[in-house]
XYZ file of C-alpha atoms in Angstrom:
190
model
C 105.326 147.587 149.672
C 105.273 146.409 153.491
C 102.017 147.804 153.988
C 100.393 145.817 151.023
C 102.319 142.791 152.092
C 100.020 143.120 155.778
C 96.668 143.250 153.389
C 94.749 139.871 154.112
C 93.866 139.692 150.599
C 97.156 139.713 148.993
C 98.614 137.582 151.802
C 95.878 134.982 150.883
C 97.072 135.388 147.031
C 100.620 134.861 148.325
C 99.414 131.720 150.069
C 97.377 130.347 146.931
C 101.114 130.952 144.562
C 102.751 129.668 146.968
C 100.409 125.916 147.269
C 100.352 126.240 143.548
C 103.967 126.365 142.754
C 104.578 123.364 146.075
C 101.898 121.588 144.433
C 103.564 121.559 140.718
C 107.029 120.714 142.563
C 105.614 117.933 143.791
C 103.924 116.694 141.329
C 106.702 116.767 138.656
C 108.695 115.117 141.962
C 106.265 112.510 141.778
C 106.012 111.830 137.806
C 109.635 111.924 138.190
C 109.411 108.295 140.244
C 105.919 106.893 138.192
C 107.519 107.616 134.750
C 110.106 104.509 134.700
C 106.721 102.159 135.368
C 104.680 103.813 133.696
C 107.126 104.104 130.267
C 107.590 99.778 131.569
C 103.327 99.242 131.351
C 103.247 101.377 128.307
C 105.759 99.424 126.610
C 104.574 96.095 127.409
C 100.778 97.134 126.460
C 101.590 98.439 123.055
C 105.282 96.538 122.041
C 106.797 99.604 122.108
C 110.177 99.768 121.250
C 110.304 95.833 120.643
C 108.903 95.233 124.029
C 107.873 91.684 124.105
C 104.867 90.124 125.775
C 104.383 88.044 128.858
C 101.964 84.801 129.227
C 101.036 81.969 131.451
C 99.681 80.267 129.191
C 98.505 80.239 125.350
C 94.737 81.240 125.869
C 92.490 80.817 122.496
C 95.672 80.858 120.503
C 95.894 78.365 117.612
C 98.637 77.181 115.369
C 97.493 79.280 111.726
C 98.955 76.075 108.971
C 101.185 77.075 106.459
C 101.459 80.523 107.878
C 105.211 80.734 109.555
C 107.659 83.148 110.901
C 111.834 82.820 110.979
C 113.132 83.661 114.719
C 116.455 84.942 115.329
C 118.304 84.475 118.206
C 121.281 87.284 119.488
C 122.731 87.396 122.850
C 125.454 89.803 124.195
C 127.361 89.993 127.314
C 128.272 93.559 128.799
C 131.084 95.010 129.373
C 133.325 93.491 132.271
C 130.563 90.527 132.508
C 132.496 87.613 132.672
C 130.180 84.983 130.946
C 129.981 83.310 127.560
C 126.716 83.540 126.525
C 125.162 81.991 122.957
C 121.997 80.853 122.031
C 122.225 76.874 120.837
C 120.746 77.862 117.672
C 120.605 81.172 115.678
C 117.452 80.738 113.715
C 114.005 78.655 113.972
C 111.616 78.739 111.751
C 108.175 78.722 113.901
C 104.468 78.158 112.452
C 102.861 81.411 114.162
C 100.593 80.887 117.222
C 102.436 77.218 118.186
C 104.291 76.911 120.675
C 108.470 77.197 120.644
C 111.167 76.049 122.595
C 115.100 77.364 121.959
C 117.603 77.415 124.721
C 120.357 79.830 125.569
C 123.799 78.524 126.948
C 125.546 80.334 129.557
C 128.882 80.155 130.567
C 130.897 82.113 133.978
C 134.265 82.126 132.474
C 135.001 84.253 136.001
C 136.531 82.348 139.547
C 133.910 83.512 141.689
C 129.917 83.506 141.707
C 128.458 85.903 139.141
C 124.592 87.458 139.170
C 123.673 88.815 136.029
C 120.106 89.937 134.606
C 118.949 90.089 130.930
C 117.472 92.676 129.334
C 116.024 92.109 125.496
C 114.104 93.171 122.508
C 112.741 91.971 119.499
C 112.975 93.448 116.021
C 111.700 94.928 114.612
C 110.050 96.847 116.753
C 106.545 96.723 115.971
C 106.908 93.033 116.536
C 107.285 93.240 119.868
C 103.929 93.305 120.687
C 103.215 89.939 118.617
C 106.380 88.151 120.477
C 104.688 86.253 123.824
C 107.278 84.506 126.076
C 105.601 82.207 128.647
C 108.647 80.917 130.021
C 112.376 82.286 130.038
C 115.444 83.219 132.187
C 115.052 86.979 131.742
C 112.145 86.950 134.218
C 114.548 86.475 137.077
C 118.373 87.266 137.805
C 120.597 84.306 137.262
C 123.696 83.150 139.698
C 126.060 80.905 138.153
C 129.291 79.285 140.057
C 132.348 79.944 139.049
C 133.248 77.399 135.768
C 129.635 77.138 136.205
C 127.462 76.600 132.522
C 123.922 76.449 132.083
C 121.183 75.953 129.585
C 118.540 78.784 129.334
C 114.822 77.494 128.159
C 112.673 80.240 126.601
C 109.061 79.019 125.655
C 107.546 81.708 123.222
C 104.902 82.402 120.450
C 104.686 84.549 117.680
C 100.735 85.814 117.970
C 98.489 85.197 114.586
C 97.294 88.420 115.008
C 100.884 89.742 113.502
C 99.332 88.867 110.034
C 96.309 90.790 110.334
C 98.741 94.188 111.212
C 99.325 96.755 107.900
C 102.765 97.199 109.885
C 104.030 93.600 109.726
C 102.813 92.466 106.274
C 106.532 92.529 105.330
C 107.615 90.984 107.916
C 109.276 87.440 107.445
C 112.058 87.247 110.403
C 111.791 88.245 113.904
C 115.007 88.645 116.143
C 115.185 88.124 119.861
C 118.027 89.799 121.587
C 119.382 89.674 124.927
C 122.051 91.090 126.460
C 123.009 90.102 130.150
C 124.530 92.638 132.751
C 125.714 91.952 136.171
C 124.072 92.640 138.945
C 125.904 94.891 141.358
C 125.816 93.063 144.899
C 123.819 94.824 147.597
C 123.793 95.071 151.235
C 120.217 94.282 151.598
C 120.435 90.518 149.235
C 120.909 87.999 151.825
């Protein structure tokens, strides 16, 4: 076995295994880091998972008349967050590709300064990709003071192209949930 071990041709096999199975490691290493953004982009591009979608603006979209949509509003605090949180209203009823405004109120119920981040959805699911906030506290960690309460503005639109889709025809009430979770203080935040 040692003597085959000293022929240059299986040494340079040994080489080529060896570059192959470095190569794989790293490249599963690798996927391992791109596959949270990459599942994030997916998710956003096609709704998945009642992933909701993100505007400036309203470009080319135009209330459809008589054509509208019920929006439901849910909000949930996790656990050991110390806020009251509750939208001001439950339900709007929207005419689809206009423009809505509902607020969330937010409450530290704690004595000292809390940071918390939402995370939502909308069902069902293949909603999500019809759902377009332009504007709303989700897109950036909120501090409130202690006692501190706050009102929460998300501007949104429900897309007319939701009425064209074979998966939505049923469709008559979409529900916007958010649940906020602390955020854990760090060492680099300054």
């Amino acid at each position: 076995m040692t003597a085959s071990l000293s022929n240059p041709a299986m040494q340079a096999k040994l080489r080529r295994t060896g570059l192959m199975a470095l190569s794989i490691a790293l490249g599963a290493f690798g996927l391992g880091f791109a596959s949270v953004p990459l599942y994030r982009y997916f998710c956003q591009v096609t709704g998945f998972g009642g992933t909701t979608q993100r505007g400036e603006t309203v470009p080319g979209v135009l209330p459809v008349a008589g054509k509208t949509m019920s929006v439901r509003f849910d909000s949930n605090v996790a656990p050991g967050m110390p806020w009251q949180f509750k939208p001001e209203h439950t339900t709007q009823t929207v005419e689809i590709g206009a423009r809505a405004f509902t607020t969330f109120i937010a409450k530290n119920m704690s004595d000292k300064p809390v940071t918390g981040t939402a995370v939502f959805n909308v069902t069902p699911t293949q909603s999500g990709i019809y759902f377009t906030k332009i504007q709303c506290f989700c897109f950036t960690e909120q501090t409130l003071q202690p006692g501190q309460e706050v009102r929460m503005p998300v501007i949104y639109y429900v897309d007319p192209k939701i009425l064209d889709d074979p998966d939505n025809k049923d469709t008559q009430q979409i529900t916007l949930s958010y649940t906020f979770n602390p955020v854990e203080p760090s060492a680099n935040r300054s």
